[in-house]
Tab-separated table of C-alpha atoms and ligand atoms in Angstrom:
chain	number	residue	atom	x	y	z
A	1	UNK	CA	0.000	0.000	0.000
A	2	UNK	CA	1.566	3.283	-0.959
A	3	UNK	CA	1.010	6.846	0.140
A	4	UNK	CA	-1.262	8.763	-2.179
A	5	UNK	CA	0.467	12.071	-1.661
A	6	UNK	CA	-1.393	15.137	-2.833
A	7	UNK	CA	-0.244	18.581	-3.876
A	8	UNK	CA	-3.106	20.505	-2.319
A	9	UNK	CA	-4.157	23.932	-3.628
A	10	UNK	CA	-5.550	26.501	-1.175
A	11	UNK	CA	-9.199	26.371	-0.180
A	12	UNK	CA	-11.366	28.539	-2.446
A	13	UNK	CA	-9.027	28.122	-5.416
A	14	UNK	CA	-10.913	28.634	-8.694
A	15	UNK	CA	-10.812	25.882	-11.313
A	16	UNK	CA	-12.265	26.386	-14.749
A	17	UNK	CA	-11.771	26.642	-18.482
A	18	UNK	CA	-11.555	29.666	-20.750
A	19	UNK	CA	-13.454	30.206	-23.986
A	20	UNK	CA	-13.811	33.238	-26.262
A	21	UNK	CA	-17.041	34.370	-27.947
A	22	UNK	CA	-15.971	34.309	-31.589
A	23	UNK	CA	-14.240	30.966	-31.193
A	24	UNK	CA	-17.324	29.128	-29.902
A	25	UNK	CA	-20.527	31.085	-30.487
A	26	UNK	CA	-21.070	30.869	-34.239
A	27	UNK	CA	-22.895	33.405	-36.384
A	28	UNK	CA	-20.931	36.511	-35.394
A	29	UNK	CA	-20.620	39.481	-37.750
A	30	UNK	CA	-17.530	41.367	-36.606
A	31	UNK	CA	-14.111	42.331	-37.978
A	32	UNK	CA	-12.929	38.721	-37.804
A	33	UNK	CA	-15.985	37.638	-39.795
A	34	UNK	CA	-14.984	40.141	-42.493
A	35	UNK	CA	-11.355	39.000	-42.367
A	36	UNK	CA	-12.493	35.421	-42.929
A	37	UNK	CA	-14.136	36.379	-46.249
A	38	UNK	CA	-10.783	37.072	-47.925
A	39	UNK	CA	-9.005	33.995	-49.262
A	40	UNK	CA	-5.560	33.471	-47.795
A	41	UNK	CA	-6.323	34.815	-44.341
A	42	UNK	CA	-7.382	31.600	-42.646
A	43	UNK	CA	-6.170	27.984	-42.897
A	44	UNK	CA	-7.818	26.456	-45.992
A	45	UNK	CA	-9.936	29.644	-46.278
A	46	UNK	CA	-12.172	28.381	-43.496
A	47	UNK	CA	-14.710	30.525	-41.660
A	48	UNK	CA	-15.809	30.428	-38.029
A	49	UNK	CA	-19.356	29.826	-39.289
A	50	UNK	CA	-21.354	27.889	-36.727
A	51	UNK	CA	-18.222	27.349	-34.592
A	52	UNK	CA	-19.353	25.324	-31.543
A	53	UNK	CA	-22.970	26.534	-31.777
A	54	UNK	CA	-23.028	28.187	-28.383
A	55	UNK	CA	-25.247	30.974	-29.638
A	56	UNK	CA	-27.877	28.491	-30.697
A	57	UNK	CA	-27.809	26.897	-27.272
A	58	UNK	CA	-24.974	24.392	-26.980
A	59	UNK	CA	-23.325	26.395	-24.175
A	60	UNK	CA	-25.737	24.559	-21.824
A	61	UNK	CA	-24.422	21.102	-22.615
A	62	UNK	CA	-20.825	22.364	-22.577
A	63	UNK	CA	-21.317	23.939	-19.157
A	64	UNK	CA	-22.601	20.524	-18.071
A	65	UNK	CA	-19.301	19.107	-19.269
A	66	UNK	CA	-17.378	21.740	-17.297
A	67	UNK	CA	-19.490	20.963	-14.228
A	68	UNK	CA	-18.879	17.241	-14.675
A	69	UNK	CA	-15.156	18.072	-14.448
A	70	UNK	CA	-15.887	19.745	-11.091
A	71	UNK	CA	-15.066	23.202	-12.432
A	72	UNK	CA	-16.154	25.808	-9.889
A	73	UNK	CA	-15.572	28.729	-12.268
A	74	UNK	CA	-15.691	29.488	-15.998
A	75	UNK	CA	-14.242	32.286	-18.097
A	76	UNK	CA	-16.204	33.378	-21.164
A	77	UNK	CA	-16.160	36.526	-23.262
A	78	UNK	CA	-19.005	38.708	-24.463
A	79	UNK	CA	-19.164	39.794	-28.099
A	80	UNK	CA	-19.266	43.564	-28.495
A	81	UNK	CA	-20.666	43.399	-32.049
A	82	UNK	CA	-23.750	41.534	-30.790
A	83	UNK	CA	-24.436	43.763	-27.811
A	84	UNK	CA	-23.903	47.032	-29.692
A	85	UNK	CA	-24.680	46.289	-33.360
A	86	UNK	CA	-24.748	50.021	-34.134
A	87	UNK	CA	-23.033	52.793	-32.159
A	88	UNK	CA	-25.091	53.493	-29.036
A	89	UNK	CA	-27.838	50.946	-29.926
A	90	UNK	CA	-28.150	48.018	-27.565
A	91	UNK	CA	-29.404	44.591	-28.492
A	92	UNK	CA	-31.576	43.365	-25.619
A	93	UNK	CA	-31.820	39.844	-27.016
A	94	UNK	CA	-28.038	39.416	-26.860
A	95	UNK	CA	-27.774	40.919	-23.397
A	96	UNK	CA	-30.515	38.583	-22.207
A	97	UNK	CA	-28.721	35.621	-23.771
A	98	UNK	CA	-25.548	36.463	-21.847
A	99	UNK	CA	-27.647	36.710	-18.683
A	100	UNK	CA	-28.905	33.207	-19.422
A	101	UNK	CA	-25.329	31.986	-19.836
A	102	UNK	CA	-24.213	33.487	-16.548
A	103	UNK	CA	-27.256	32.086	-14.760
A	104	UNK	CA	-26.461	28.681	-16.250
A	105	UNK	CA	-23.000	28.918	-14.718
A	106	UNK	CA	-24.361	29.850	-11.303
A	107	UNK	CA	-26.842	26.974	-11.477
A	108	UNK	CA	-23.871	24.644	-11.937
A	109	UNK	CA	-21.915	26.158	-9.049
A	110	UNK	CA	-19.468	28.004	-11.291
A	111	UNK	CA	-18.213	31.550	-10.620
A	112	UNK	CA	-18.185	33.519	-13.880
A	113	UNK	CA	-15.246	35.530	-15.090
A	114	UNK	CA	-16.261	37.700	-18.046
A	115	UNK	CA	-13.824	39.082	-20.617
A	116	UNK	CA	-14.980	42.278	-22.296
A	117	UNK	CA	-12.664	42.249	-25.307
A	118	UNK	CA	-11.196	39.071	-26.773
A	119	UNK	CA	-9.660	40.140	-30.114
A	120	UNK	CA	-12.905	41.012	-32.010
A	121	UNK	CA	-14.524	44.378	-32.779
A	122	UNK	CA	-17.850	45.510	-34.234
A	123	UNK	CA	-17.632	46.350	-37.930
A	124	UNK	CA	-18.676	49.971	-37.313
A	125	UNK	CA	-15.790	50.366	-34.881
A	126	UNK	CA	-13.330	48.769	-37.292
A	127	UNK	CA	-14.578	51.138	-40.010
A	128	UNK	CA	-13.805	54.072	-37.731
A	129	UNK	CA	-10.147	52.938	-37.526
A	130	UNK	CA	-10.741	50.601	-34.585
A	131	UNK	CA	-8.264	50.972	-31.746
A	132	UNK	CA	-6.159	53.324	-33.815
A	133	UNK	CA	-8.791	56.027	-33.266
A	134	UNK	CA	-8.517	58.056	-30.078
A	135	UNK	CA	-12.297	57.941	-29.533
A	136	UNK	CA	-12.317	54.142	-29.175
A	137	UNK	CA	-11.397	53.946	-25.463
A	138	UNK	CA	-14.467	56.092	-24.719
A	139	UNK	CA	-16.689	53.900	-26.891
A	140	UNK	CA	-15.295	50.771	-25.261
A	141	UNK	CA	-16.074	52.225	-21.844
A	142	UNK	CA	-19.647	53.025	-22.889
A	143	UNK	CA	-20.033	49.390	-23.968
A	144	UNK	CA	-18.480	48.156	-20.722
A	145	UNK	CA	-20.881	50.303	-18.676
A	146	UNK	CA	-23.824	48.742	-20.488
A	147	UNK	CA	-22.509	45.227	-19.873
A	148	UNK	CA	-21.904	45.866	-16.174
A	149	UNK	CA	-25.304	47.539	-15.789
A	150	UNK	CA	-26.968	44.461	-17.328
A	151	UNK	CA	-24.821	41.597	-16.043
A	152	UNK	CA	-23.419	43.090	-12.848
A	153	UNK	CA	-25.771	41.171	-10.528
A	154	UNK	CA	-24.412	37.934	-12.026
A	155	UNK	CA	-20.710	38.733	-12.333
A	156	UNK	CA	-18.124	40.694	-10.368
A	157	UNK	CA	-14.921	39.220	-11.796
A	158	UNK	CA	-14.096	41.157	-14.956
A	159	UNK	CA	-11.275	40.831	-17.426
A	160	UNK	CA	-11.156	43.993	-19.521
A	161	UNK	CA	-8.912	43.019	-22.431
A	162	UNK	CA	-7.478	39.701	-23.499
A	163	UNK	CA	-3.785	39.783	-24.406
A	164	UNK	CA	-3.457	43.407	-25.527
A	165	UNK	CA	0.131	42.852	-26.666
A	166	UNK	CA	-0.807	39.822	-28.777
A	167	UNK	CA	-3.649	41.786	-30.362
A	168	UNK	CA	-1.343	44.734	-31.051
A	169	UNK	CA	1.460	42.696	-32.582
A	170	UNK	CA	-0.644	40.224	-34.603
A	171	UNK	CA	-2.952	42.901	-35.997
A	172	UNK	CA	-0.623	45.915	-36.352
A	173	UNK	CA	2.991	44.647	-36.533
A	174	UNK	CA	2.826	41.232	-38.237
A	175	UNK	CA	-0.457	42.043	-39.992
A	176	UNK	CA	-1.682	38.439	-39.725
A	177	UNK	CA	-4.954	39.442	-38.048
A	178	UNK	CA	-7.477	42.147	-38.919
A	179	UNK	CA	-6.989	44.879	-39.923
A	180	UNK	CA	-3.742	43.461	-41.345
A	181	UNK	CA	-1.567	46.533	-40.728
A	182	UNK	CA	2.221	46.273	-40.507
A	183	UNK	CA	3.267	49.615	-39.061
A	184	UNK	CA	5.086	50.016	-35.806
A	185	UNK	CA	3.895	53.600	-35.253
A	186	UNK	CA	0.259	52.499	-35.706
A	187	UNK	CA	0.839	49.599	-33.339
A	188	UNK	CA	2.070	52.062	-30.725
A	189	UNK	CA	-1.093	54.162	-31.114
A	190	UNK	CA	-3.201	51.050	-30.688
A	191	UNK	CA	-1.287	50.004	-27.602
A	192	UNK	CA	-1.774	53.407	-25.982
A	193	UNK	CA	-5.495	53.329	-26.779
A	194	UNK	CA	-5.859	49.827	-25.385
A	195	UNK	CA	-4.264	51.106	-22.187
A	196	UNK	CA	-6.645	54.051	-22.125
A	197	UNK	CA	-9.547	51.697	-22.807
A	198	UNK	CA	-8.549	49.382	-19.968
A	199	UNK	CA	-7.992	52.282	-17.596
A	200	UNK	CA	-11.302	53.996	-18.302
A	201	UNK	CA	-13.181	50.689	-18.167
A	202	UNK	CA	-11.488	49.826	-14.877
A	203	UNK	CA	-12.593	53.057	-13.219
A	204	UNK	CA	-16.099	52.842	-14.704
A	205	UNK	CA	-16.599	49.313	-13.362
A	206	UNK	CA	-15.304	50.215	-9.909
A	207	UNK	CA	-17.620	53.201	-9.785
A	208	UNK	CA	-20.652	51.082	-10.723
A	209	UNK	CA	-19.683	48.005	-8.733
A	210	UNK	CA	-17.194	48.888	-5.995
A	211	UNK	CA	-16.734	45.260	-4.928
A	212	UNK	CA	-15.843	44.162	-8.491
A	213	UNK	CA	-12.437	42.639	-9.134
A	214	UNK	CA	-11.082	43.954	-12.411
A	215	UNK	CA	-8.005	42.736	-14.255
A	216	UNK	CA	-6.719	41.967	-17.725
A	217	UNK	CA	-5.085	38.927	-19.301
A	218	UNK	CA	-1.357	39.208	-20.023
A	219	UNK	CA	0.312	36.844	-22.493
A	220	UNK	CA	3.729	35.797	-21.202
A	221	UNK	CA	6.402	34.081	-23.254
A	222	UNK	CA	9.072	32.245	-21.297
A	223	UNK	CA	12.228	33.783	-22.732
A	224	UNK	CA	15.793	32.569	-22.438
A	225	UNK	CA	18.961	34.098	-23.886
A	226	UNK	CA	20.306	32.121	-26.873
A	227	UNK	CA	23.651	31.542	-25.179
A	228	UNK	CA	26.251	32.916	-22.797
A	229	UNK	CA	27.490	35.815	-24.921
A	230	UNK	CA	26.893	39.086	-23.027
A	231	UNK	CA	25.044	40.393	-26.097
A	232	UNK	CA	22.195	37.907	-25.876
A	233	UNK	CA	20.658	38.894	-22.562
A	234	UNK	CA	20.158	42.577	-23.490
A	235	UNK	CA	18.529	41.426	-26.748
A	236	UNK	CA	16.224	39.185	-24.746
A	237	UNK	CA	15.424	42.021	-22.345
A	238	UNK	CA	14.255	44.204	-25.240
A	239	UNK	CA	11.677	41.595	-26.242
A	240	UNK	CA	10.731	40.858	-22.656
A	241	UNK	CA	10.187	44.455	-21.673
A	242	UNK	CA	7.939	45.151	-24.655
A	243	UNK	CA	6.043	41.919	-25.357
A	244	UNK	CA	5.724	40.606	-21.801
A	245	UNK	CA	5.893	43.675	-19.611
A	246	UNK	CA	4.895	46.913	-21.365
A	247	UNK	CA	1.150	46.827	-20.681
A	248	UNK	CA	1.556	45.514	-17.177
A	249	UNK	CA	4.191	48.025	-16.142
A	250	UNK	CA	2.106	50.885	-17.488
A	251	UNK	CA	-0.529	49.887	-14.934
A	252	UNK	CA	2.074	50.042	-12.203
A	253	UNK	CA	3.688	53.311	-13.182
A	254	UNK	CA	1.109	55.116	-15.321
A	255	UNK	CA	3.676	55.357	-18.127
A	256	UNK	CA	4.098	53.141	-21.173
A	257	UNK	CA	7.510	52.818	-22.744
A	258	UNK	CA	7.485	52.532	-26.546
A	259	UNK	CA	10.871	51.288	-27.834
A	260	UNK	CA	12.439	53.934	-30.060
A	261	UNK	CA	9.494	56.324	-29.533
A	262	UNK	CA	9.810	57.456	-25.921
A	263	UNK	CA	7.299	57.331	-23.091
A	264	UNK	CA	3.602	58.132	-22.973
A	265	UNK	CA	1.810	58.953	-19.736
A	266	UNK	CA	-1.648	57.430	-19.415
A	267	UNK	CA	-3.760	59.434	-16.972
A	268	UNK	CA	-5.229	57.325	-14.150
A	269	UNK	CA	-3.575	54.100	-15.368
A	270	UNK	CA	-1.375	53.817	-12.328
A	271	UNK	CA	-2.736	51.031	-10.135
A	272	UNK	CA	-5.855	50.563	-12.309
A	273	UNK	CA	-5.754	46.831	-11.660
A	274	UNK	CA	-7.088	44.466	-8.972
A	275	UNK	CA	-5.581	41.273	-10.367
A	276	UNK	CA	-3.536	40.116	-13.305
A	277	UNK	CA	-4.313	37.211	-15.618
A	278	UNK	CA	-1.384	35.064	-16.705
A	279	UNK	CA	-1.625	33.327	-20.083
A	280	UNK	CA	1.337	31.080	-20.632
A	281	UNK	CA	1.931	28.721	-23.534
A	282	UNK	CA	5.344	28.893	-25.144
A	283	UNK	CA	9.068	29.311	-24.656
A	284	UNK	CA	11.533	31.048	-26.985
A	285	UNK	CA	15.235	31.763	-27.125
A	286	UNK	CA	16.227	35.302	-27.980
A	287	UNK	CA	19.645	36.597	-28.935
A	288	UNK	CA	21.732	39.141	-30.767
A	289	UNK	CA	22.226	38.122	-34.387
A	290	UNK	CA	23.897	40.157	-37.146
A	291	UNK	CA	21.706	38.465	-39.750
A	292	UNK	CA	18.609	40.381	-38.578
A	293	UNK	CA	19.290	44.112	-39.074
A	294	UNK	CA	15.610	44.927	-39.647
A	295	UNK	CA	14.593	43.610	-36.241
A	296	UNK	CA	17.295	45.520	-34.323
A	297	UNK	CA	19.613	42.467	-34.723
A	298	UNK	CA	17.323	40.447	-32.506
A	299	UNK	CA	16.526	36.863	-33.389
A	300	UNK	CA	13.771	35.002	-31.612
A	301	UNK	CA	13.469	31.266	-32.237
A	302	UNK	CA	12.059	28.264	-30.475
A	303	UNK	CA	14.578	26.144	-28.611
A	304	UNK	CA	12.946	22.869	-29.673
A	305	UNK	CA	9.886	21.485	-31.435
A	306	UNK	CA	7.100	19.967	-29.387
A	307	UNK	CA	7.461	16.164	-29.307
A	308	UNK	CA	4.284	15.973	-31.405
A	309	UNK	CA	2.017	18.632	-32.854
A	310	UNK	CA	2.263	21.670	-35.109
A	311	UNK	CA	5.635	23.103	-36.137
A	312	UNK	CA	4.090	26.565	-35.930
A	313	UNK	CA	4.211	26.632	-32.146
A	314	UNK	CA	6.970	27.545	-29.697
A	315	UNK	CA	8.838	25.305	-27.285
A	316	UNK	CA	6.988	23.744	-24.374
A	317	UNK	CA	8.180	24.200	-20.825
A	318	UNK	CA	5.096	23.876	-18.621
A	319	UNK	CA	7.029	23.889	-15.340
A	320	UNK	CA	8.219	27.431	-16.142
A	321	UNK	CA	4.744	28.728	-15.326
A	322	UNK	CA	6.188	28.901	-11.810
A	323	UNK	CA	8.823	31.393	-13.010
A	324	UNK	CA	6.154	33.409	-14.778
A	325	UNK	CA	4.070	33.635	-11.608
A	326	UNK	CA	7.133	34.650	-9.601
A	327	UNK	CA	8.061	37.244	-12.219
A	328	UNK	CA	4.572	38.777	-12.313
A	329	UNK	CA	4.535	39.048	-8.551
A	330	UNK	CA	7.833	40.918	-8.652
A	331	UNK	CA	6.611	43.274	-11.380
A	332	UNK	CA	3.211	44.068	-9.936
A	333	UNK	CA	2.209	42.713	-6.579
A	334	UNK	CA	-1.411	41.731	-7.308
A	335	UNK	CA	-3.439	38.522	-7.071
A	336	UNK	CA	-2.872	36.290	-10.096
A	337	UNK	CA	-5.287	34.073	-11.963
A	338	UNK	CA	-3.853	31.765	-14.585
A	339	UNK	CA	-6.452	32.758	-17.160
A	340	UNK	CA	-5.099	30.503	-19.936
A	341	UNK	CA	-2.636	27.652	-20.370
A	342	UNK	CA	-2.980	24.810	-22.828
A	343	UNK	CA	-1.389	22.915	-25.680
A	344	UNK	CA	-2.351	22.064	-29.284
A	345	UNK	CA	-2.509	18.279	-29.245
A	346	UNK	CA	-5.302	16.537	-31.226
A	347	UNK	CA	-4.386	13.035	-30.042
A	348	UNK	CA	-3.958	14.046	-26.406
A	349	UNK	CA	-0.485	12.534	-26.425
A	350	UNK	CA	1.265	15.205	-24.429
A	351	UNK	CA	-1.616	17.109	-22.827
A	352	UNK	CA	-1.931	14.925	-19.691
A	353	UNK	CA	1.756	15.304	-18.857
A	354	UNK	CA	1.645	18.990	-19.780
A	355	UNK	CA	-1.316	19.534	-17.474
A	356	UNK	CA	0.328	17.641	-14.636
A	357	UNK	CA	3.575	19.598	-14.915
A	358	UNK	CA	1.637	22.852	-15.119
A	359	UNK	CA	-0.497	22.137	-12.058
A	360	UNK	CA	2.486	20.995	-10.065
A	361	UNK	CA	4.212	24.300	-10.821
A	362	UNK	CA	1.074	26.267	-9.930
A	363	UNK	CA	0.843	24.298	-6.685
A	364	UNK	CA	4.472	25.110	-5.923
A	365	UNK	CA	3.812	28.803	-6.554
A	366	UNK	CA	0.710	28.820	-4.341
A	367	UNK	CA	2.546	26.974	-1.589
A	368	UNK	CA	5.495	29.331	-1.766
A	369	UNK	CA	2.918	32.031	-1.025
A	370	UNK	CA	2.716	33.618	-4.454
A	371	UNK	CA	-0.801	35.050	-4.701
A	372	UNK	CA	-2.193	32.658	-7.317
A	373	UNK	CA	-5.950	32.347	-6.894
A	374	UNK	CA	-7.221	30.198	-9.755
A	375	UNK	CA	-6.517	28.274	-12.928
A	376	UNK	CA	-8.493	28.365	-16.188
A	377	UNK	CA	-7.447	25.810	-18.785
A	378	UNK	CA	-7.396	26.651	-22.474
A	379	UNK	CA	-9.779	25.215	-23.452
A	380	UNK	CA	-12.972	23.305	-22.767
A	381	UNK	CA	-13.752	22.171	-26.333
A	382	UNK	CA	-11.966	22.365	-29.686
A	383	UNK	CA	-12.913	25.617	-31.408
A	384	UNK	CA	-12.133	28.123	-34.164
A	385	UNK	CA	-8.443	28.899	-33.673
A	386	UNK	CA	-8.226	32.307	-35.398
A	387	UNK	CA	-5.896	32.217	-38.441
A	388	UNK	CA	-5.490	28.451	-37.949
A	389	UNK	CA	-9.234	27.978	-38.408
A	390	UNK	CA	-10.324	24.437	-37.563
A	391	UNK	CA	-6.927	22.940	-38.406
A	392	UNK	CA	-6.974	19.784	-36.256
A	393	UNK	CA	-3.311	20.262	-35.396
A	394	UNK	CA	-4.502	23.238	-33.345
A	395	UNK	CA	-7.058	21.362	-31.268
A	396	UNK	CA	-6.707	22.654	-27.722
A	397	UNK	CA	-9.864	21.139	-26.224
A	398	UNK	CA	-10.295	18.866	-23.244
A	399	UNK	CA	-13.172	17.666	-25.421
A	400	UNK	CA	-12.669	16.802	-29.067
A	401	UNK	CA	-15.323	18.285	-31.361
A	402	UNK	CA	-16.507	16.773	-34.619
A	403	UNK	CA	-17.434	19.947	-36.488
A	404	UNK	CA	-19.648	18.083	-38.973
A	405	UNK	CA	-21.907	16.601	-36.311
A	406	UNK	CA	-21.109	18.876	-33.331
A	407	UNK	CA	-20.451	15.736	-31.310
A	408	UNK	CA	-18.127	16.161	-28.332
A	409	UNK	CA	-15.838	13.370	-27.177
A	410	UNK	CA	-13.885	13.673	-23.931
A	411	UNK	CA	-10.158	13.315	-24.261
A	412	UNK	CA	-8.259	11.556	-21.486
A	413	UNK	CA	-7.150	14.951	-20.235
A	414	UNK	CA	-10.775	15.797	-19.456
A	415	UNK	CA	-10.863	12.922	-16.959
A	416	UNK	CA	-7.568	14.047	-15.492
A	417	UNK	CA	-8.660	17.677	-15.184
A	418	UNK	CA	-11.890	16.498	-13.551
A	419	UNK	CA	-9.893	14.563	-10.953
A	420	UNK	CA	-7.606	17.542	-10.304
A	421	UNK	CA	-10.525	19.938	-9.829
A	422	UNK	CA	-12.430	17.483	-7.618
A	423	UNK	CA	-9.393	16.972	-5.381
A	424	UNK	CA	-8.415	20.668	-5.475
A	425	UNK	CA	-4.947	19.335	-6.171
A	426	UNK	CA	-2.720	16.842	-7.891
A	427	UNK	CA	-2.129	13.393	-6.415
A	428	UNK	CA	0.612	10.852	-7.001
A	429	UNK	CA	-2.137	8.462	-8.049
A	430	UNK	CA	-3.148	10.827	-10.860
A	431	UNK	CA	0.454	11.094	-12.019
A	432	UNK	CA	0.844	7.305	-11.880
A	433	UNK	CA	-2.300	6.901	-13.983
A	434	UNK	CA	-1.963	9.685	-16.547
A	435	UNK	CA	1.765	10.358	-16.896
A	436	UNK	CA	3.698	7.529	-15.193
A	437	UNK	CA	6.994	8.696	-16.673
A	438	UNK	CA	6.783	11.780	-14.432
A	439	UNK	CA	6.169	9.821	-11.235
A	440	UNK	CA	9.770	9.257	-10.173
A	441	UNK	CA	10.702	12.920	-10.569
A	442	UNK	CA	7.529	14.293	-8.968
A	443	UNK	CA	6.939	11.726	-6.246
A	444	UNK	CA	10.291	9.972	-5.797
A	445	UNK	CA	9.165	8.331	-2.569
A	446	UNK	CA	6.250	6.621	-4.216
A	447	UNK	CA	8.302	5.510	-7.195
A	448	UNK	CA	11.017	4.285	-4.808
A	449	UNK	CA	8.469	2.350	-2.777
A	450	UNK	CA	7.251	0.643	-5.928
A	451	UNK	CA	10.786	-0.357	-6.834
A	452	UNK	CA	11.428	-1.838	-3.408
A	453	UNK	CA	8.162	-3.736	-3.677
A	454	UNK	CA	9.089	-5.156	-7.042
A	455	UNK	CA	12.545	-6.218	-5.873
A	456	UNK	CA	11.386	-7.748	-2.607
A	457	UNK	CA	8.455	-9.535	-4.219
A	458	UNK	CA	10.981	-11.088	-6.574
A	459	UNK	CA	12.785	-12.460	-3.503
A	460	UNK	CA	9.478	-13.660	-2.012
A	461	UNK	CA	9.953	-11.353	0.981
A	462	UNK	CA	7.121	-9.194	2.241
A	463	UNK	CA	7.947	-5.533	2.167
A	464	UNK	CA	7.018	-3.764	5.388
A	465	UNK	CA	8.475	-0.375	4.532
A	466	UNK	CA	5.980	0.282	1.771
A	467	UNK	CA	2.939	0.351	4.068
A	468	UNK	CA	2.854	3.815	5.544
A	469	UNK	CA	-0.382	5.175	6.836
A	470	UNK	CA	-2.879	5.545	3.999
A	471	UNK	CA	-4.375	9.030	3.487
B	501	BGC	C1	-5.813	33.292	-27.029
B	501	BGC	C2	-6.834	32.308	-27.515
B	501	BGC	C3	-6.183	31.332	-28.471
B	501	BGC	C4	-5.119	30.578	-27.694
B	501	BGC	C5	-4.417	29.471	-28.470
B	501	BGC	C6	-4.506	32.633	-26.605
B	501	BGC	O1	-3.443	33.479	-26.832
B	501	BGC	O2	-6.331	34.077	-26.002
B	501	BGC	O3	-7.903	32.999	-28.106
B	501	BGC	O4	-7.074	30.470	-29.072
B	501	BGC	O5	-4.136	31.495	-27.295
B	501	BGC	O6	-3.715	29.961	-29.552
């Protein structure tokens, strides 16, 4: 009989999954919808189309799935283009539908976290230059006020903007996402307006709902210098301070630093944050490289391919989520929710081990007293993965979705996540079942006990040392 040791998370820890409106709802008409109409933008020219049919009601059955995994929270986003189809005109049907969704969460014992902007914009806003226009923060705040007025009795945990730096770079530096701009100076304008939008929304929510907890979701890359040369670390710091830290630090200091373009002060941004969301997926090496003059001689590359899965994804290092939590705490001492972590893995080959290593690192952070309050896995069900469309290589779901029939099939990781959430922790038994190769490094005592048992059984001797008190 062996000890079933358990890495216990604190009482009240939130466990859930994250989804985003455009990726699951179906039938949206926003700037992504328009982007999808142009061939070449999305994998195989696919369109989000019906997506996961949440808008026509399938959110109910998927919330049942989340509840069956013992999730006590759920993060969704609301779609601005539905709620405000024309400037200043509100769609009561859509607002009522989101009320129904939030009630459905409460009925299943799940605390809602609602994201107010997850990459998509109404067409009318996009036509007015979107986040490039200085009037957009004000319009965003008007929308946020309406949402809080309507949903505020059902939600007090708000996430203003999802991954502002990812949105800025994908849409305005790389041009891979709408509106497909590739201009650094425009990107800087957008970044400043996103900061203004967050700041104004933050203060508006707190005024309407003083007990609300308002944060945003920061995408963090785990960066390492390419090698020991003293030139590599400064190169890495340039990327780190912009991509990982710029938005966050602006909320600490009230000033955003724009590389090569000076500083901009954002009125009232300082301390406009109750918590920070950590979204961690990938690891990259960064270094100085004379072959890249156009990117300030900085080369960013992945240190290794994933053992399986798409080539178009960075290196995996799930345990480094601990370092990310520690780093965030140092940068801005606020409660942290892991608002996304996940892996593209259609056959669920590496996801169980990835999840186990991630949760162990989150446990370590929580038990070293870093203020981590919850974990939201990306994602509940396979969905529309932006420019990757429905490419199966980019299936992130705990549940596999057949997009022809809308059938959902649980992957093994769904069972594992259910066990983790039910136990509010990670046990050696779970590791032994779902990722046995990790057992000896994570629970060396248990693995050792098994070895002794095997050896002594071979000698026909009963092993007394492997019967500690069972928990
Ligand atoms: C985004 C999600 C996206 C996921 C996987 C995150 O950065 O918030 O919308 O699907 O990554 O790529």
